[in-house]
Amino acid sequence: MTYKAEYIWIDGTEPTARLRSKTRILPTGAELPTWGFDGSSTNQAEGHSSDCVLKPVFSCPDPIRGGAHVLVLCEVYGVDGRPHSSNTRAALLDVAEQYADQEMWFGIEQEYTFFKDGRPYGFPVGGGFPGPQGPYYCGIGADEVVGRDIVEAHLDACLTAGLAISGINAEVMPGQWEFQVGPAGPVEVADHLWMARYLLYRIAEDFGVSATLDPKPAKGDWNGAGAHTNFSTRAMREGYDPIIAACESLGAPGKVEEHIAGYGFGIEGRLTGQHETAPYNVFSYGVSDRGASVRIPWQVEVDKKGYLEDRRPNANVDPYVVTRLITNTVCEALAKADMV
Ligand code: ADP
Ligand code: MN
Ligand code: MN
Ligand code: MN
């Protein structure tokens, strides 16, 4: 007897990496072995020295194949045994371990857009545009919503896989949707988000539709796609001073540029100051303010404790990078201020 293991990894495509996967048949009961692939076909190696190594780091039931079949998320290593330059998970592990005592939790809101025949799913087939934004966000009905069958199939698949998915909603632009992953620790939330992205692409494929994380899929008066990143340390969940200190740490000199550089390619085109965004180069925070870089949810101000929402990350952000940057910046500042 055998089972199928779908090995999934993040490639070296610039400026935004893609997911790749291939199948390995294993004897029933066998552990997941280290494997390899041709890095010259994934922007991860030169043809004359093309072998890259796949190291399994997270696996879950495969909801598409069912049975005993599994999905296997991998880190990429060189044959020298060192993390490949495209391997952003390895760097996150160090930071997550360094600040593990602060018990950082993340909840990431993954927005995305369906495309069919070269245009956003639901945009008129003959060209042109649907009616202006307004009724689509959390809409119901065939005149306002497209792709719900795919979205429901994806939600069920994530639940069957045991991923920490916590909700879904239709977004402001037609054909645009969101799912949320978390709250969970920095490494876990990022592993689960990559796996949920894999399932999204894979399931939409069966419907003849492609899902994209393009941060600005339709130019003009249409919302972009983000990955709002909610986070809290234990101290933030217990009091308000750490909430404010965390906001201040993200606006400290040098931090705005460092974070924006890691929040996804094309961020300047999305964080324009319009469409519920703050300009990418000006840091701000405020209660209930969806035009700020960082929002303090109203309930958090009432309770005087809770979490923050960094609204800046693009839909195409690497979750290993955004959780590393926020953990490093916020936990370093809270440790210095003795707010642990
Ligand atoms: P929005 O109102 O911005 O659309 P969502 O409901 O889509 O917010 O997403 C909020 C996210 O915040 C969820 O993923 C949720 O799990 C996460 N979250 C809630 N509480 C915390 C917390 N204390 N720490 C980190 N994340 C949290
Ligand atoms: Mn949301
Ligand atoms: Mn949203
Ligand atoms: Mn949000």
Short mmCIF file of C-alpha atoms and ligand atoms in Angstrom, two decimals:
data_model
loop_
_atom_site.label_atom_id
_atom_site.label_comp_id
_atom_site.label_asym_id
_atom_site.label_seq_id
_atom_site.Cartn_x
_atom_site.Cartn_y
_atom_site.Cartn_z
CA MET A 1 0.00 0.00 0.00
CA THR A 2 1.06 3.57 -0.71
CA TYR A 3 0.05 7.18 -0.11
CA LYS A 4 0.57 10.39 -2.08
CA ALA A 5 2.58 13.25 -0.59
CA GLU A 6 2.30 16.59 -2.39
CA TYR A 7 5.61 18.40 -1.72
CA ILE A 8 5.04 22.18 -1.85
CA TRP A 9 7.71 24.88 -1.84
CA ILE A 10 8.25 28.59 -2.46
CA ASP A 11 10.36 29.31 -5.53
CA GLY A 12 12.88 32.05 -6.35
CA THR A 13 10.82 34.15 -8.76
CA GLU A 14 11.50 37.90 -8.46
CA PRO A 15 9.98 40.19 -7.36
CA THR A 16 7.25 37.91 -5.96
CA ALA A 17 7.86 34.20 -5.34
CA ARG A 18 5.45 31.53 -6.59
CA LEU A 19 4.40 28.20 -5.17
CA ARG A 20 5.55 24.96 -6.81
CA SER A 21 4.59 21.38 -6.04
CA LYS A 22 5.15 17.80 -7.12
CA THR A 23 3.94 14.41 -5.98
CA ARG A 24 5.83 11.61 -4.27
CA ILE A 25 4.41 8.12 -3.77
CA LEU A 26 5.46 6.67 -0.42
CA PRO A 27 4.89 3.28 1.22
CA THR A 28 2.10 3.41 3.80
CA GLY A 29 3.57 4.29 7.18
CA ALA A 30 6.80 5.69 5.73
CA GLU A 31 8.06 9.02 7.09
CA LEU A 32 8.38 12.03 4.81
CA PRO A 33 11.89 11.97 3.35
CA THR A 34 14.06 14.90 2.33
CA TRP A 35 13.69 15.32 -1.44
CA GLY A 36 15.10 17.44 -4.25
CA PHE A 37 14.21 19.35 -7.39
CA ASP A 38 15.64 21.13 -10.42
CA GLY A 39 16.36 24.63 -9.14
CA SER A 40 17.30 25.88 -12.61
CA SER A 41 13.59 25.71 -13.53
CA THR A 42 12.41 27.69 -10.48
CA ASN A 43 14.91 30.60 -10.42
CA GLN A 44 16.80 28.92 -7.57
CA ALA A 45 19.94 27.56 -9.27
CA GLU A 46 22.08 27.61 -12.41
CA GLY A 47 21.74 24.76 -14.91
CA HIS A 48 25.29 23.46 -14.32
CA SER A 49 24.64 23.03 -10.58
CA SER A 50 20.90 22.70 -10.41
CA ASP A 51 20.04 20.48 -7.43
CA CYS A 52 18.11 22.03 -4.55
CA VAL A 53 16.93 20.25 -1.43
CA LEU A 54 13.37 20.06 -0.05
CA LYS A 55 13.14 19.69 3.71
CA PRO A 56 9.59 18.93 4.97
CA VAL A 57 8.61 21.33 7.78
CA PHE A 58 4.80 21.16 8.01
CA SER A 59 2.31 18.58 6.77
CA CYS A 60 -1.46 18.14 6.94
CA PRO A 61 -4.19 15.94 5.42
CA ASP A 62 -4.70 16.55 1.69
CA PRO A 63 -8.37 17.59 1.43
CA ILE A 64 -8.36 17.27 -2.38
CA ARG A 65 -7.08 13.71 -2.64
CA GLY A 66 -8.58 12.67 0.71
CA GLY A 67 -7.75 9.33 2.33
CA ALA A 68 -4.30 9.08 3.86
CA HIS A 69 -2.78 11.50 1.33
CA VAL A 70 -0.93 14.54 2.65
CA LEU A 71 0.27 18.03 1.76
CA VAL A 72 3.87 18.73 2.71
CA LEU A 73 5.20 22.29 3.00
CA CYS A 74 8.99 22.40 2.61
CA GLU A 75 11.91 24.71 3.19
CA VAL A 76 14.46 24.94 0.37
CA TYR A 77 18.13 24.23 1.14
CA GLY A 78 21.27 24.15 -0.98
CA VAL A 79 23.26 20.94 -1.31
CA ASP A 80 25.75 22.61 1.08
CA GLY A 81 23.13 22.18 3.84
CA ARG A 82 22.49 25.91 4.21
CA PRO A 83 19.09 27.61 3.77
CA HIS A 84 18.65 28.78 0.17
CA SER A 85 18.60 32.59 -0.30
CA SER A 86 14.88 32.29 -1.18
CA ASN A 87 14.19 30.53 2.15
CA THR A 88 12.65 33.26 4.32
CA ARG A 89 11.29 30.80 6.88
CA ALA A 90 14.73 29.99 8.25
CA ALA A 91 15.30 33.65 9.25
CA LEU A 92 11.89 33.82 10.92
CA LEU A 93 12.66 30.79 13.11
CA ASP A 94 15.58 32.63 14.77
CA VAL A 95 13.52 35.75 15.58
CA ALA A 96 10.49 33.75 16.74
CA GLU A 97 12.71 31.78 19.11
CA GLN A 98 14.49 34.89 20.39
CA TYR A 99 11.17 36.49 21.45
CA ALA A 100 9.15 33.35 22.24
CA ASP A 101 8.72 34.56 25.84
CA GLN A 102 6.47 37.41 24.62
CA GLU A 103 3.99 34.93 23.09
CA MET A 104 3.32 36.83 19.86
CA TRP A 105 0.07 35.92 18.06
CA PHE A 106 -0.81 36.86 14.47
CA GLY A 107 -4.06 36.93 12.49
CA ILE A 108 -3.55 37.65 8.78
CA GLU A 109 -6.39 38.77 6.48
CA GLN A 110 -5.56 37.43 3.02
CA GLU A 111 -7.31 39.38 0.26
CA TYR A 112 -7.16 38.03 -3.30
CA THR A 113 -8.78 38.45 -6.70
CA PHE A 114 -10.15 35.83 -9.09
CA PHE A 115 -9.26 36.22 -12.77
CA LYS A 116 -10.86 34.54 -15.75
CA ASP A 117 -9.98 35.13 -19.41
CA GLY A 118 -7.56 37.92 -18.53
CA ARG A 119 -9.92 40.09 -16.46
CA PRO A 120 -11.20 40.11 -12.88
CA TYR A 121 -13.92 37.47 -12.51
CA GLY A 122 -17.25 39.32 -12.78
CA PHE A 123 -15.96 42.17 -14.93
CA PRO A 124 -18.06 42.33 -18.16
CA VAL A 125 -17.05 39.77 -20.80
CA GLY A 126 -17.09 42.33 -23.63
CA GLY A 127 -14.69 44.67 -21.75
CA GLY A 128 -15.45 47.74 -19.67
CA PHE A 129 -16.30 47.76 -15.99
CA PRO A 130 -19.01 46.66 -13.59
CA GLY A 131 -20.97 49.24 -11.58
CA PRO A 132 -18.87 51.25 -9.10
CA GLN A 133 -17.79 49.91 -5.71
CA GLY A 134 -20.35 50.01 -2.93
CA PRO A 135 -22.61 46.93 -2.87
CA TYR A 136 -19.97 44.22 -3.26
CA TYR A 137 -18.30 44.11 0.19
CA CYS A 138 -19.97 41.28 2.13
CA GLY A 139 -22.60 41.27 -0.64
CA ILE A 140 -25.21 38.59 -1.31
CA GLY A 141 -26.85 37.77 -4.63
CA ALA A 142 -25.84 36.99 -8.19
CA ASP A 143 -25.78 40.68 -9.14
CA GLU A 144 -23.13 41.45 -6.51
CA VAL A 145 -21.07 38.33 -5.91
CA VAL A 146 -19.06 36.00 -8.15
CA GLY A 147 -17.04 32.93 -7.27
CA ARG A 148 -18.76 31.91 -4.05
CA ASP A 149 -18.72 28.23 -5.07
CA ILE A 150 -14.92 28.35 -5.24
CA VAL A 151 -14.65 30.26 -1.97
CA GLU A 152 -16.85 27.76 -0.10
CA ALA A 153 -14.88 24.81 -1.53
CA HIS A 154 -11.66 26.50 -0.39
CA LEU A 155 -12.99 27.13 3.13
CA ASP A 156 -14.07 23.49 3.49
CA ALA A 157 -10.70 22.30 2.19
CA CYS A 158 -8.81 24.46 4.72
CA LEU A 159 -10.95 23.13 7.57
CA THR A 160 -10.47 19.52 6.45
CA ALA A 161 -6.72 20.13 6.29
CA GLY A 162 -6.81 21.41 9.88
CA LEU A 163 -5.54 24.90 9.00
CA ALA A 164 -6.22 27.76 11.43
CA ILE A 165 -8.61 29.55 9.04
CA SER A 166 -10.95 31.81 11.00
CA GLY A 167 -13.33 33.38 8.45
CA ILE A 168 -14.11 34.58 4.91
CA ASN A 169 -15.84 37.57 3.30
CA ALA A 170 -16.55 39.08 -0.11
CA GLU A 171 -14.47 42.22 -0.69
CA VAL A 172 -15.02 45.77 -1.96
CA MET A 173 -14.13 45.04 -5.62
CA PRO A 174 -16.15 42.42 -7.55
CA GLY A 175 -14.25 39.13 -7.84
CA GLN A 176 -12.21 40.03 -4.73
CA TRP A 177 -12.47 37.95 -1.55
CA GLU A 178 -10.71 37.51 1.78
CA PHE A 179 -9.94 34.71 4.19
CA GLN A 180 -8.35 35.07 7.61
CA VAL A 181 -5.78 32.79 9.22
CA GLY A 182 -5.05 32.88 12.95
CA PRO A 183 -4.58 33.88 15.62
CA ALA A 184 -1.51 31.66 15.86
CA GLY A 185 2.21 32.03 16.52
CA PRO A 186 4.48 33.65 13.89
CA VAL A 187 5.74 30.44 12.28
CA GLU A 188 2.44 28.56 12.47
CA VAL A 189 0.33 31.38 11.00
CA ALA A 190 2.75 31.76 8.08
CA ASP A 191 2.94 28.00 7.38
CA HIS A 192 -0.85 27.78 7.43
CA LEU A 193 -1.23 30.84 5.20
CA TRP A 194 1.11 29.43 2.56
CA MET A 195 -0.80 26.14 2.68
CA ALA A 196 -4.14 27.98 2.38
CA ARG A 197 -2.75 29.85 -0.64
CA TYR A 198 -1.77 26.52 -2.21
CA LEU A 199 -5.31 25.20 -1.71
CA LEU A 200 -6.79 28.39 -3.16
CA TYR A 201 -4.77 28.16 -6.37
CA ARG A 202 -5.35 24.42 -6.64
CA ILE A 203 -9.11 24.53 -6.11
CA ALA A 204 -9.68 27.56 -8.36
CA GLU A 205 -7.76 25.60 -11.06
CA ASP A 206 -10.57 23.00 -11.06
CA PHE A 207 -13.06 25.82 -11.75
CA GLY A 208 -10.99 27.21 -14.66
CA VAL A 209 -10.31 30.36 -12.65
CA SER A 210 -6.99 31.74 -11.41
CA ALA A 211 -6.57 33.37 -8.02
CA THR A 212 -4.06 36.21 -7.83
CA LEU A 213 -2.47 38.14 -4.97
CA ASP A 214 -1.78 41.17 -7.21
CA PRO A 215 -1.94 44.17 -4.84
CA LYS A 216 -3.61 46.41 -7.44
CA PRO A 217 -5.35 44.10 -9.94
CA ALA A 218 -7.58 46.82 -11.46
CA LYS A 219 -6.17 50.32 -11.95
CA GLY A 220 -8.33 53.35 -11.24
CA ASP A 221 -11.12 53.64 -8.71
CA TRP A 222 -10.93 50.07 -7.45
CA ASN A 223 -9.63 48.85 -4.09
CA GLY A 224 -6.30 47.09 -4.01
CA ALA A 225 -5.70 43.77 -2.26
CA GLY A 226 -3.93 43.70 1.09
CA ALA A 227 -2.94 41.33 3.86
CA HIS A 228 -3.82 43.28 7.02
CA THR A 229 -1.68 41.77 9.76
CA ASN A 230 -3.19 41.70 13.27
CA PHE A 231 -0.85 40.97 16.15
CA SER A 232 -0.52 40.96 19.93
CA THR A 233 2.05 40.08 22.52
CA ARG A 234 0.93 38.74 25.89
CA ALA A 235 1.56 42.20 27.41
CA MET A 236 -0.60 43.84 24.70
CA ARG A 237 -3.39 41.40 25.50
CA GLU A 238 -3.18 42.48 29.14
CA GLY A 239 -2.79 46.28 29.00
CA TYR A 240 -2.90 49.49 26.95
CA ASP A 241 0.59 50.96 27.45
CA PRO A 242 2.15 48.11 25.44
CA ILE A 243 -0.44 48.73 22.68
CA ILE A 244 0.72 52.34 22.33
CA ALA A 245 4.39 51.37 22.68
CA ALA A 246 3.95 48.86 19.85
CA CYS A 247 2.42 51.57 17.59
CA GLU A 248 5.30 53.91 18.39
CA SER A 249 7.91 51.20 17.68
CA LEU A 250 6.56 50.73 14.13
CA GLY A 251 6.93 54.48 13.48
CA ALA A 252 10.48 54.74 14.87
CA PRO A 253 13.23 56.14 12.57
CA GLY A 254 14.22 53.62 9.91
CA LYS A 255 11.42 51.21 10.77
CA VAL A 256 8.88 52.59 8.29
CA GLU A 257 11.25 52.07 5.35
CA GLU A 258 12.41 48.65 6.60
CA HIS A 259 8.86 47.37 6.94
CA ILE A 260 7.52 48.84 3.68
CA ALA A 261 10.45 47.22 1.81
CA GLY A 262 9.35 43.81 3.15
CA TYR A 263 5.58 44.23 2.84
CA GLY A 264 5.22 43.08 -0.77
CA PHE A 265 6.23 44.24 -4.26
CA GLY A 266 4.23 47.14 -5.70
CA ILE A 267 3.21 48.55 -2.33
CA GLU A 268 3.62 52.16 -3.51
CA GLY A 269 0.85 51.55 -6.05
CA ARG A 270 -1.56 50.34 -3.37
CA LEU A 271 -0.76 52.58 -0.37
CA THR A 272 -1.73 55.81 -2.08
CA GLY A 273 -3.75 57.43 0.72
CA GLN A 274 -6.98 56.52 -1.09
CA HIS A 275 -9.19 53.40 -0.96
CA GLU A 276 -8.86 52.86 2.80
CA THR A 277 -5.05 53.16 2.84
CA ALA A 278 -2.43 55.49 4.32
CA PRO A 279 0.41 56.79 2.07
CA TYR A 280 3.26 54.26 2.15
CA ASN A 281 5.89 56.79 3.27
CA VAL A 282 3.95 58.43 6.14
CA PHE A 283 3.37 56.44 9.32
CA SER A 284 0.23 56.99 11.39
CA TYR A 285 -1.91 55.12 13.90
CA GLY A 286 -5.37 55.73 15.28
CA VAL A 287 -8.46 54.24 16.89
CA SER A 288 -10.92 52.77 14.33
CA ASP A 289 -9.00 54.60 11.57
CA ARG A 290 -9.00 52.63 8.30
CA GLY A 291 -7.03 55.48 6.73
CA ALA A 292 -4.11 54.95 9.15
CA SER A 293 -1.07 52.69 8.73
CA VAL A 294 -1.93 50.92 11.99
CA ARG A 295 -5.47 50.69 13.38
CA ILE A 296 -6.33 50.28 17.06
CA PRO A 297 -9.70 48.44 16.93
CA TRP A 298 -12.40 50.37 18.85
CA GLN A 299 -13.01 47.45 21.18
CA VAL A 300 -9.32 47.49 22.12
CA GLU A 301 -9.58 51.13 23.18
CA VAL A 302 -12.70 50.34 25.22
CA ASP A 303 -11.14 47.28 26.88
CA LYS A 304 -7.74 49.03 27.22
CA LYS A 305 -6.03 45.84 25.95
CA GLY A 306 -6.03 43.52 22.93
CA TYR A 307 -4.26 43.72 19.56
CA LEU A 308 -3.28 45.97 16.64
CA GLU A 309 -3.89 45.82 12.90
CA ASP A 310 -1.00 46.75 10.58
CA ARG A 311 -2.98 47.63 7.43
CA ARG A 312 0.04 48.12 5.19
CA PRO A 313 1.12 44.63 4.02
CA ASN A 314 0.19 43.81 0.42
CA ALA A 315 -1.80 40.72 -0.54
CA ASN A 316 1.44 39.40 -2.12
CA VAL A 317 3.48 39.76 1.09
CA ASP A 318 5.58 36.81 2.23
CA PRO A 319 4.04 35.91 5.63
CA TYR A 320 7.44 34.68 6.87
CA VAL A 321 8.79 38.20 6.27
CA VAL A 322 5.91 40.22 7.72
CA THR A 323 5.77 38.15 10.92
CA ARG A 324 9.56 38.37 11.28
CA LEU A 325 9.63 42.15 10.84
CA ILE A 326 6.75 42.82 13.26
CA THR A 327 8.00 40.34 15.87
CA ASN A 328 11.50 41.83 15.71
CA THR A 329 10.45 45.50 15.84
CA VAL A 330 7.66 45.23 18.42
CA CYS A 331 9.19 42.64 20.75
CA GLU A 332 12.57 44.42 20.78
CA ALA A 333 10.87 47.70 21.75
CA LEU A 334 8.63 46.11 24.40
CA ALA A 335 11.59 44.27 25.91
CA LYS A 336 13.58 47.55 26.12
CA ALA A 337 10.59 49.28 27.76
CA ASP A 338 10.21 46.40 30.22
CA MET A 339 6.71 45.65 28.91
CA VAL A 340 7.08 41.89 28.61
P1 ADP B 1 -11.26 43.44 9.87
O1 ADP B 1 -12.29 44.05 10.74
O2 ADP B 1 -10.04 44.28 9.77
O3 ADP B 1 -11.78 43.02 8.53
P2 ADP B 1 -10.99 40.53 10.38
O4 ADP B 1 -12.11 40.04 11.20
O5 ADP B 1 -11.03 40.25 8.93
O6 ADP B 1 -10.78 42.11 10.67
O7 ADP B 1 -9.61 39.91 10.90
C1 ADP B 1 -9.16 40.08 12.20
C2 ADP B 1 -8.05 39.09 12.48
O8 ADP B 1 -7.47 39.41 13.73
C3 ADP B 1 -8.52 37.64 12.57
O9 ADP B 1 -7.64 36.83 11.82
C4 ADP B 1 -8.39 37.34 14.05
O10 ADP B 1 -8.09 35.98 14.29
C5 ADP B 1 -7.22 38.21 14.44
N1 ADP B 1 -7.13 38.48 15.88
C6 ADP B 1 -8.12 38.65 16.78
N2 ADP B 1 -7.63 38.84 18.02
C7 ADP B 1 -6.28 38.81 17.90
C8 ADP B 1 -5.20 38.94 18.85
N3 ADP B 1 -5.40 39.16 20.14
N4 ADP B 1 -3.93 38.85 18.37
C9 ADP B 1 -3.71 38.65 17.06
N5 ADP B 1 -4.68 38.51 16.14
C10 ADP B 1 -5.96 38.59 16.55
MN MN B 2 -11.03 41.55 7.23
MN MN B 3 -10.49 43.12 3.81
MN MN B 4 -8.60 44.46 8.23
#
